[in-house]
mmCIF file of C-alpha atoms in Angstrom:
data_model
loop_
_atom_site.group_PDB
_atom_site.id
_atom_site.type_symbol
_atom_site.label_atom_id
_atom_site.label_comp_id
_atom_site.label_asym_id
_atom_site.label_seq_id
_atom_site.Cartn_x
_atom_site.Cartn_y
_atom_site.Cartn_z
ATOM 1 C CA MET A 1 -12.683 3.367 -4.407
ATOM 2 C CA ALA A 2 -14.641 5.489 -7.014
ATOM 3 C CA ILE A 3 -17.530 2.631 -7.161
ATOM 4 C CA HIS A 4 -17.800 2.832 -3.623
ATOM 5 C CA LEU A 5 -17.904 6.958 -3.419
ATOM 6 C CA ASP A 6 -20.400 6.922 -6.176
ATOM 7 C CA ARG A 7 -22.538 4.217 -4.139
ATOM 8 C CA MET A 8 -22.768 6.609 -1.355
ATOM 9 C CA GLY A 9 -23.973 9.285 -3.624
ATOM 10 C CA HIS A 10 -20.799 11.379 -3.873
ATOM 11 C CA ALA A 11 -19.736 13.304 -7.002
ATOM 12 C CA VAL A 12 -16.841 11.242 -8.430
ATOM 13 C CA THR A 13 -14.627 11.930 -11.478
ATOM 14 C CA LEU A 14 -11.982 9.074 -12.342
ATOM 15 C CA VAL A 15 -8.893 10.550 -13.913
ATOM 16 C CA PRO A 16 -6.664 7.696 -15.201
ATOM 17 C CA ARG A 17 -2.843 8.517 -15.472
ATOM 18 C CA ARG A 18 -3.095 7.540 -19.418
ATOM 19 C CA LEU A 19 -5.108 8.710 -21.993
ATOM 20 C CA GLU A 20 -5.541 5.277 -23.601
ATOM 21 C CA GLN A 21 -7.009 4.322 -20.126
ATOM 22 C CA ALA A 22 -9.346 6.951 -20.133
ATOM 23 C CA VAL A 23 -10.633 5.953 -23.654
ATOM 24 C CA ALA A 24 -11.016 2.623 -22.753
ATOM 25 C CA LEU A 25 -13.057 3.067 -19.527
ATOM 26 C CA MET A 26 -15.348 5.615 -21.363
ATOM 27 C CA ARG A 27 -15.923 2.954 -24.112
ATOM 28 C CA ASP A 28 -16.376 0.199 -21.785
ATOM 29 C CA ARG A 29 -17.581 1.510 -18.653
ATOM 30 C CA GLU A 30 -15.432 -1.107 -16.996
ATOM 31 C CA ASN A 31 -11.733 -1.618 -16.110
ATOM 32 C CA ILE A 32 -11.395 -5.052 -17.976
ATOM 33 C CA GLU A 33 -8.192 -5.432 -17.222
ATOM 34 C CA ARG A 34 -7.907 -4.680 -13.359
ATOM 35 C CA LEU A 35 -11.328 -4.784 -12.318
ATOM 36 C CA PRO A 36 -13.418 -7.062 -14.546
ATOM 37 C CA GLY A 37 -17.093 -7.633 -13.796
ATOM 38 C CA ARG A 38 -17.364 -4.221 -11.635
ATOM 39 C CA PRO A 39 -18.981 -1.770 -14.057
ATOM 40 C CA LEU A 40 -18.599 1.922 -13.615
ATOM 41 C CA SER A 41 -22.143 3.668 -12.778
ATOM 42 C CA PRO A 42 -23.064 6.404 -15.552
ATOM 43 C CA SER A 43 -22.810 8.747 -12.794
ATOM 44 C CA ILE A 44 -19.168 8.456 -12.409
ATOM 45 C CA GLN A 45 -17.345 10.811 -14.754
ATOM 46 C CA ILE A 46 -14.119 9.882 -16.612
ATOM 47 C CA GLY A 47 -11.418 12.677 -17.063
ATOM 48 C CA TYR A 48 -8.997 12.818 -19.807
ATOM 49 C CA GLU A 49 -6.857 15.200 -17.492
ATOM 50 C CA ALA A 50 -6.598 16.029 -13.895
ATOM 51 C CA ALA A 51 -7.233 20.028 -14.185
ATOM 52 C CA PRO A 52 -11.294 19.963 -14.426
ATOM 53 C CA ALA A 53 -11.617 17.631 -11.786
ATOM 54 C CA LEU A 54 -9.335 19.654 -9.399
ATOM 55 C CA LEU A 55 -11.238 22.816 -9.799
ATOM 56 C CA ASN A 56 -14.002 22.075 -7.285
ATOM 57 C CA ALA A 57 -12.663 18.863 -5.751
ATOM 58 C CA ASP A 58 -12.961 18.693 -1.781
ATOM 59 C CA VAL A 59 -10.926 15.405 -1.502
ATOM 60 C CA VAL A 60 -8.415 13.897 -3.880
ATOM 61 C CA PHE A 61 -7.580 10.281 -3.813
ATOM 62 C CA LEU A 62 -4.246 9.334 -5.117
ATOM 63 C CA ALA A 63 -4.173 5.712 -6.340
ATOM 64 C CA CYS A 64 -1.128 4.791 -8.220
ATOM 65 C CA PRO A 65 2.509 2.940 -7.550
ATOM 66 C CA SER A 66 4.583 4.564 -4.825
ATOM 67 C CA GLN A 67 7.138 5.070 -7.479
ATOM 68 C CA GLY A 68 5.019 7.106 -9.577
ATOM 69 C CA LEU A 69 3.579 9.347 -6.798
ATOM 70 C CA ARG A 70 6.252 12.182 -7.044
ATOM 71 C CA LYS A 71 5.780 12.802 -10.828
ATOM 72 C CA MET A 72 1.870 12.697 -10.286
ATOM 73 C CA VAL A 73 1.828 15.366 -7.281
ATOM 74 C CA SER A 74 4.326 17.527 -9.187
ATOM 75 C CA GLY A 75 1.735 17.913 -11.758
ATOM 76 C CA LEU A 76 -1.153 18.393 -9.390
ATOM 77 C CA SER A 77 0.938 20.894 -7.463
ATOM 78 C CA VAL A 78 1.222 23.033 -10.491
ATOM 79 C CA LEU A 79 -2.447 22.801 -11.303
ATOM 80 C CA LEU A 80 -3.444 23.693 -7.878
ATOM 81 C CA GLN A 81 -1.122 26.856 -7.681
ATOM 82 C CA GLY A 82 -4.118 28.660 -9.656
ATOM 83 C CA ARG A 83 -7.023 27.230 -7.434
ATOM 84 C CA PRO A 84 -8.553 29.511 -4.614
ATOM 85 C CA THR A 85 -7.884 28.266 -1.195
ATOM 86 C CA PRO A 86 -8.284 25.936 0.676
ATOM 87 C CA THR A 87 -6.672 23.196 -1.113
ATOM 88 C CA PRO A 88 -8.341 19.934 -1.352
ATOM 89 C CA LEU A 89 -7.453 16.860 1.109
ATOM 90 C CA CYS A 90 -5.277 14.609 -0.835
ATOM 91 C CA VAL A 91 -5.439 10.914 0.515
ATOM 92 C CA THR A 92 -2.729 8.172 -0.757
ATOM 93 C CA LEU A 93 -3.732 4.809 -1.249
ATOM 94 C CA CYS A 94 -0.424 3.565 -2.437
ATOM 95 C CA LYS A 95 1.679 1.474 -0.137
ATOM 96 C CA GLY A 96 5.248 1.747 -0.783
ATOM 97 C CA LEU A 97 8.476 3.662 -0.360
ATOM 98 C CA GLU A 98 10.210 6.129 -3.035
ATOM 99 C CA ALA A 99 13.129 3.737 -4.302
ATOM 100 C CA GLU A 100 15.689 6.609 -4.504
ATOM 101 C CA THR A 101 14.938 8.311 -1.218
ATOM 102 C CA PHE A 102 13.221 6.050 0.903
ATOM 103 C CA LEU A 103 10.411 8.533 1.485
ATOM 104 C CA SER A 104 6.785 7.310 2.498
ATOM 105 C CA PRO A 105 3.962 8.854 0.297
ATOM 106 C CA SER A 106 3.176 11.510 2.792
ATOM 107 C CA GLU A 107 6.677 12.364 2.864
ATOM 108 C CA VAL A 108 6.718 12.830 -0.821
ATOM 109 C CA LEU A 109 3.559 14.758 -0.412
ATOM 110 C CA ALA A 110 5.021 17.261 2.167
ATOM 111 C CA GLN A 111 8.152 17.774 0.172
ATOM 112 C CA VAL A 112 6.537 18.448 -3.308
ATOM 113 C CA CYS A 113 3.251 20.212 -1.898
ATOM 114 C CA PRO A 114 4.305 21.399 1.525
ATOM 115 C CA ARG A 115 1.093 23.489 1.996
ATOM 116 C CA MET A 116 -1.286 20.653 0.847
ATOM 117 C CA ARG A 117 -3.414 18.724 3.460
ATOM 118 C CA HIS A 118 -2.833 14.993 3.109
ATOM 119 C CA ALA A 119 -3.805 11.712 4.973
ATOM 120 C CA SER A 120 -3.317 8.238 3.962
ATOM 121 C CA LEU A 121 -5.868 5.379 3.763
ATOM 122 C CA SER A 122 -4.790 1.796 4.571
ATOM 123 C CA GLY A 123 -5.598 -1.388 5.756
ATOM 124 C CA PRO A 124 -6.780 -4.955 4.343
ATOM 125 C CA SER A 125 -8.587 -3.928 1.080
ATOM 126 C CA HIS A 126 -8.499 -6.008 -2.097
ATOM 127 C CA ALA A 127 -10.288 -3.853 -4.652
ATOM 128 C CA ASP A 128 -12.733 -6.370 -5.951
ATOM 129 C CA ASP A 129 -14.252 -6.941 -2.467
ATOM 130 C CA VAL A 130 -14.411 -3.158 -1.850
ATOM 131 C CA ALA A 131 -15.885 -2.735 -5.277
ATOM 132 C CA ALA A 132 -18.398 -5.514 -4.481
ATOM 133 C CA GLY A 133 -19.503 -3.641 -1.434
ATOM 134 C CA LEU A 134 -18.410 -6.433 1.050
ATOM 135 C CA PRO A 135 -17.711 -5.370 4.386
ATOM 136 C CA THR A 136 -14.288 -3.718 4.847
ATOM 137 C CA ALA A 137 -12.663 -1.810 7.674
ATOM 138 C CA LEU A 138 -9.575 0.604 6.890
ATOM 139 C CA VAL A 139 -7.554 3.091 9.011
ATOM 140 C CA LEU A 140 -7.286 6.961 7.743
ATOM 141 C CA ALA A 141 -4.238 8.137 8.957
ATOM 142 C CA HIS A 142 -3.286 11.812 9.358
ATOM 143 C CA SER A 143 -0.478 14.111 10.520
ATOM 144 C CA THR A 144 -0.693 16.041 13.861
ATOM 145 C CA ARG A 145 -0.557 19.398 11.865
ATOM 146 C CA GLU A 146 -3.158 21.923 12.617
ATOM 147 C CA GLY A 147 -6.738 21.185 11.320
ATOM 148 C CA GLU A 148 -5.759 17.824 9.621
ATOM 149 C CA ALA A 149 -7.431 15.760 12.302
ATOM 150 C CA GLU A 150 -10.657 17.557 11.910
ATOM 151 C CA ALA A 151 -10.604 17.108 8.209
ATOM 152 C CA ALA A 152 -9.714 13.183 8.554
ATOM 153 C CA GLU A 153 -12.642 13.127 10.947
ATOM 154 C CA SER A 154 -14.864 14.653 8.530
ATOM 155 C CA LEU A 155 -13.856 12.554 5.667
ATOM 156 C CA ALA A 156 -14.465 9.450 7.776
ATOM 157 C CA LEU A 157 -17.931 10.137 8.438
ATOM 158 C CA GLN A 158 -18.332 11.187 4.718
ATOM 159 C CA VAL A 159 -16.833 7.936 3.461
ATOM 160 C CA SER A 160 -18.156 5.382 6.005
ATOM 161 C CA ASP A 161 -21.296 3.418 5.536
ATOM 162 C CA THR A 162 -22.357 -0.426 6.125
ATOM 163 C CA HIS A 163 -20.075 -1.462 3.726
ATOM 164 C CA LEU A 164 -16.660 0.339 4.548
ATOM 165 C CA ARG A 165 -15.650 1.440 7.986
ATOM 166 C CA LEU A 166 -12.853 3.811 8.523
ATOM 167 C CA TYR A 167 -10.805 4.000 11.827
ATOM 168 C CA LEU A 168 -8.818 7.579 12.550
ATOM 169 C CA SER A 169 -5.071 7.348 13.596
ATOM 170 C CA ASP A 170 -2.491 10.157 14.332
ATOM 171 C CA ASP A 171 0.337 7.759 13.648
ATOM 172 C CA LEU A 172 0.790 8.760 9.902
ATOM 173 C CA THR A 173 4.302 6.989 10.028
ATOM 174 C CA GLY A 174 3.074 3.837 11.324
ATOM 175 C CA VAL A 175 0.291 3.378 9.122
ATOM 176 C CA GLU A 176 2.271 3.909 6.098
ATOM 177 C CA LEU A 177 5.296 1.698 7.364
ATOM 178 C CA GLY A 178 2.812 -1.102 8.203
ATOM 179 C CA GLY A 179 1.330 -0.638 4.663
ATOM 180 C CA VAL A 180 4.885 -1.226 3.127
ATOM 181 C CA LEU A 181 6.067 -3.797 5.217
ATOM 182 C CA LYS A 182 3.191 -6.527 4.881
ATOM 183 C CA ASN A 183 4.170 -6.535 0.979
ATOM 184 C CA ILE A 184 7.583 -7.663 1.810
ATOM 185 C CA TYR A 185 6.293 -10.351 4.427
ATOM 186 C CA ALA A 186 3.869 -11.550 1.595
ATOM 187 C CA ILE A 187 6.681 -12.583 -0.610
ATOM 188 C CA GLY A 188 7.683 -14.822 2.074
ATOM 189 C CA ALA A 189 4.541 -16.135 2.585
ATOM 190 C CA GLY A 190 4.410 -17.066 -0.942
ATOM 191 C CA LEU A 191 7.602 -18.708 -0.769
ATOM 192 C CA CYS A 192 5.962 -20.881 2.122
ATOM 193 C CA ASP A 193 2.893 -21.711 -0.136
ATOM 194 C CA GLY A 194 5.410 -22.430 -3.265
ATOM 195 C CA MET A 195 7.697 -24.645 -1.047
ATOM 196 C CA GLY A 196 4.544 -26.570 0.379
ATOM 197 C CA LEU A 197 5.746 -25.728 3.758
ATOM 198 C CA GLY A 198 2.171 -26.542 5.516
ATOM 199 C CA ASP A 199 -0.381 -24.937 7.685
ATOM 200 C CA ASN A 200 2.121 -25.096 10.840
ATOM 201 C CA ALA A 201 4.746 -23.053 9.131
ATOM 202 C CA LYS A 202 2.399 -20.408 7.574
ATOM 203 C CA ALA A 203 0.989 -19.834 11.004
ATOM 204 C CA ALA A 204 4.469 -19.356 12.652
ATOM 205 C CA TYR A 205 5.743 -17.291 9.745
ATOM 206 C CA LEU A 206 2.840 -14.800 10.128
ATOM 207 C CA THR A 207 3.199 -14.527 13.802
ATOM 208 C CA ARG A 208 6.832 -13.984 13.505
ATOM 209 C CA CYS A 209 6.469 -11.608 10.967
ATOM 210 C CA LEU A 210 4.018 -9.424 13.406
ATOM 211 C CA ARG A 211 6.897 -9.501 15.812
ATOM 212 C CA GLU A 212 9.350 -8.152 13.484
ATOM 213 C CA MET A 213 7.123 -5.398 11.775
ATOM 214 C CA GLY A 214 6.472 -4.234 15.421
ATOM 215 C CA ARG A 215 10.222 -4.158 15.894
ATOM 216 C CA ALA A 216 10.918 -2.568 12.634
ATOM 217 C CA GLY A 217 7.903 -0.112 12.884
ATOM 218 C CA VAL A 218 9.004 1.635 16.374
ATOM 219 C CA ALA A 219 12.640 1.810 15.320
ATOM 220 C CA LEU A 220 11.536 3.864 12.209
ATOM 221 C CA GLY A 221 9.061 6.142 14.149
ATOM 222 C CA GLY A 222 6.035 4.334 14.342
ATOM 223 C CA LYS A 223 3.856 3.446 17.501
ATOM 224 C CA PRO A 224 3.791 -0.196 18.556
ATOM 225 C CA GLU A 225 0.079 -0.466 18.725
ATOM 226 C CA THR A 226 -0.254 0.508 14.956
ATOM 227 C CA MET A 227 1.511 -2.597 13.741
ATOM 228 C CA TYR A 228 -1.182 -4.487 15.672
ATOM 229 C CA GLY A 229 -4.033 -2.706 13.894
ATOM 230 C CA LEU A 230 -5.654 -2.696 10.524
ATOM 231 C CA SER A 231 -2.746 -1.440 8.613
ATOM 232 C CA GLY A 232 -0.309 -4.104 10.258
ATOM 233 C CA PHE A 233 -1.683 -7.045 11.423
ATOM 234 C CA GLY A 234 -5.000 -6.542 9.527
ATOM 235 C CA ASP A 235 -3.227 -6.156 5.856
ATOM 236 C CA LEU A 236 -0.466 -8.646 6.913
ATOM 237 C CA VAL A 237 -3.104 -11.437 7.021
ATOM 238 C CA ALA A 238 -5.092 -10.157 4.049
ATOM 239 C CA THR A 239 -1.875 -9.879 1.759
ATOM 240 C CA CYS A 240 -0.079 -13.191 2.987
ATOM 241 C CA THR A 241 -3.238 -15.510 2.620
ATOM 242 C CA GLY A 242 -5.401 -14.066 -0.506
ATOM 243 C CA ALA A 243 -5.067 -15.635 -3.819
ATOM 244 C CA TRP A 244 -5.395 -12.159 -5.290
ATOM 245 C CA SER A 245 -2.275 -10.978 -3.488
ATOM 246 C CA ARG A 246 0.340 -9.862 -6.172
ATOM 247 C CA ASN A 247 3.243 -9.875 -3.792
ATOM 248 C CA ARG A 248 2.308 -13.489 -2.455
ATOM 249 C CA THR A 249 1.795 -14.705 -5.908
ATOM 250 C CA PHE A 250 5.290 -13.404 -6.796
ATOM 251 C CA GLY A 251 6.833 -15.216 -3.857
ATOM 252 C CA GLU A 252 5.068 -18.203 -4.826
ATOM 253 C CA ARG A 253 6.525 -18.418 -8.251
ATOM 254 C CA LEU A 254 10.230 -17.711 -6.661
ATOM 255 C CA ALA A 255 9.767 -20.874 -4.720
ATOM 256 C CA ASP A 256 11.085 -23.165 -7.596
ATOM 257 C CA GLY A 257 14.181 -20.868 -8.018
ATOM 258 C CA THR A 258 12.917 -18.604 -11.067
ATOM 259 C CA ASP A 259 14.936 -15.408 -11.477
ATOM 260 C CA PRO A 260 13.040 -12.545 -9.696
ATOM 261 C CA LYS A 261 13.583 -10.232 -12.538
ATOM 262 C CA LYS A 262 12.194 -12.762 -15.050
ATOM 263 C CA ILE A 263 8.983 -12.770 -13.198
ATOM 264 C CA LEU A 264 8.711 -9.104 -12.533
ATOM 265 C CA SER A 265 9.296 -8.476 -16.604
ATOM 266 C CA SER A 266 6.442 -10.944 -17.509
ATOM 267 C CA GLY A 267 3.694 -9.304 -15.385
ATOM 268 C CA LYS A 268 1.752 -6.219 -16.048
ATOM 269 C CA SER A 269 1.136 -5.740 -12.250
ATOM 270 C CA VAL A 270 3.424 -3.905 -9.756
ATOM 271 C CA VAL A 271 4.809 -5.901 -7.055
ATOM 272 C CA GLU A 272 5.326 -3.036 -4.541
ATOM 273 C CA GLY A 273 7.213 -5.680 -2.189
ATOM 274 C CA TYR A 274 10.260 -6.310 -4.409
ATOM 275 C CA LEU A 275 11.719 -2.769 -4.050
ATOM 276 C CA ALA A 276 10.149 -2.296 -0.714
ATOM 277 C CA THR A 277 12.578 -5.188 0.390
ATOM 278 C CA GLU A 278 15.906 -3.346 -0.620
ATOM 279 C CA CYS A 279 14.707 -0.134 1.098
ATOM 280 C CA PHE A 280 14.030 -1.771 4.327
ATOM 281 C CA HIS A 281 17.293 -3.805 4.043
ATOM 282 C CA GLN A 282 19.072 -0.700 3.946
ATOM 283 C CA LEU A 283 16.891 1.095 6.694
ATOM 284 C CA CYS A 284 17.200 -1.691 9.100
ATOM 285 C CA LYS A 285 21.241 -2.235 8.756
ATOM 286 C CA LYS A 286 21.293 1.831 9.211
ATOM 287 C CA ARG A 287 19.262 1.686 12.354
ATOM 288 C CA GLY A 288 20.553 -1.685 13.822
ATOM 289 C CA VAL A 289 17.292 -3.155 13.456
ATOM 290 C CA GLU A 290 17.136 -7.140 13.858
ATOM 291 C CA ALA A 291 15.044 -8.539 11.044
ATOM 292 C CA PRO A 292 16.315 -12.116 9.963
ATOM 293 C CA ILE A 293 12.849 -12.810 7.940
ATOM 294 C CA LEU A 294 13.161 -9.743 6.116
ATOM 295 C CA GLU A 295 16.941 -10.339 5.363
ATOM 296 C CA GLY A 296 16.113 -13.757 4.506
ATOM 297 C CA ILE A 297 13.805 -12.540 1.772
ATOM 298 C CA TYR A 298 16.352 -10.056 0.648
ATOM 299 C CA ALA A 299 18.873 -12.711 0.167
ATOM 300 C CA VAL A 300 16.318 -14.685 -2.152
ATOM 301 C CA LEU A 301 15.544 -11.514 -3.901
ATOM 302 C CA PHE A 302 18.657 -9.711 -4.525
ATOM 303 C CA GLU A 303 21.638 -12.175 -3.657
ATOM 304 C CA GLY A 304 20.552 -15.156 -5.438
ATOM 305 C CA ALA A 305 20.392 -17.274 -2.281
ATOM 306 C CA SER A 306 18.246 -20.492 -2.174
ATOM 307 C CA PRO A 307 14.853 -20.169 -0.659
ATOM 308 C CA LYS A 308 15.579 -23.812 1.233
ATOM 309 C CA ASP A 309 18.837 -22.507 2.712
ATOM 310 C CA ARG A 310 17.241 -19.373 4.083
ATOM 311 C CA LEU A 311 14.563 -21.233 5.585
ATOM 312 C CA ALA A 312 17.258 -23.639 7.242
ATOM 313 C CA ALA A 313 19.212 -20.413 8.413
ATOM 314 C CA LEU A 314 15.985 -19.293 10.262
ATOM 315 C CA MET A 315 15.030 -22.556 11.626
ATOM 316 C CA SER A 316 18.397 -23.194 13.232
ATOM 317 C CA ARG A 317 18.862 -19.497 14.724
ATOM 318 C CA ALA A 318 19.699 -19.614 18.564
ATOM 319 C CA LEU A 319 16.697 -20.317 20.599
ATOM 320 C CA LYS A 320 15.075 -17.555 22.938
ATOM 321 C CA SER A 321 11.877 -16.649 24.672
ATOM 322 C CA GLU A 322 9.170 -15.678 22.772
ATOM 323 C CA CYS A 323 8.497 -12.563 24.696
ATOM 324 C CA LEU A 324 11.773 -10.896 23.793
ATOM 325 C CA PRO A 325 11.441 -8.099 21.305
#
């Protein structure tokens, strides 16, 4: 996102969460570990701490794992107390729920910084494609609080160009739910790939996942049409089919029966779908949502179930009309 904004001519300061990351970016002008081959232009400033960047920022993009968001926002809240109003618009890029509270990114922001204006940017957005300037379409969701729709519309105009197109949505809950649920189903897509189930199975899997996403999304407060949009269907397709997808790759490695915790401990990247599966398992049980695919993934991740046994259980469920919820 920093590369895209800089390419559009905006003044950009990139502030890593750790000092050693900032030092490495200053030295290499490239995120060699996470985004190799996409150099940072000289006009992108690298910050060692957030305070100077926040002083005059109009917009703050928060790109961190969802489990680290509360800590980051708590620090920003303290820094913003000394800044003259208005506070900058904060846009979350993370896609996950807080494990302890099951809160979405926007709910964490509202709890920690109730006066801060915020929005969520979601949709199919592989980082390397965005950095390369390949065509990408995303959805910018805002709340219905006074002034936030106008702030989101203004931002969409300033961020959109021939490479990146932003659509607007007032379904903040639904957009964030789609961004989380797709990570769960991407793990199952990886299981399909790892088990060699073929194209027919993968197509059927994605179709039924979309139906299940819609059911869960509406039960948890989202709008049904949002699940069929960029943050739902769009991100589902990208994350379930992309070779770069961490969640899909994680599921692929699970197919041979490897312990999930062993895979997680050996990797450097965050697999958001792992904790999200546990969160949504609890939420669906509490709300009485039927989610057999999600429950199958949960059984593999947390109950030691065999992927083949869970597949057999899904295929042998009672037959019904496709149009039923």
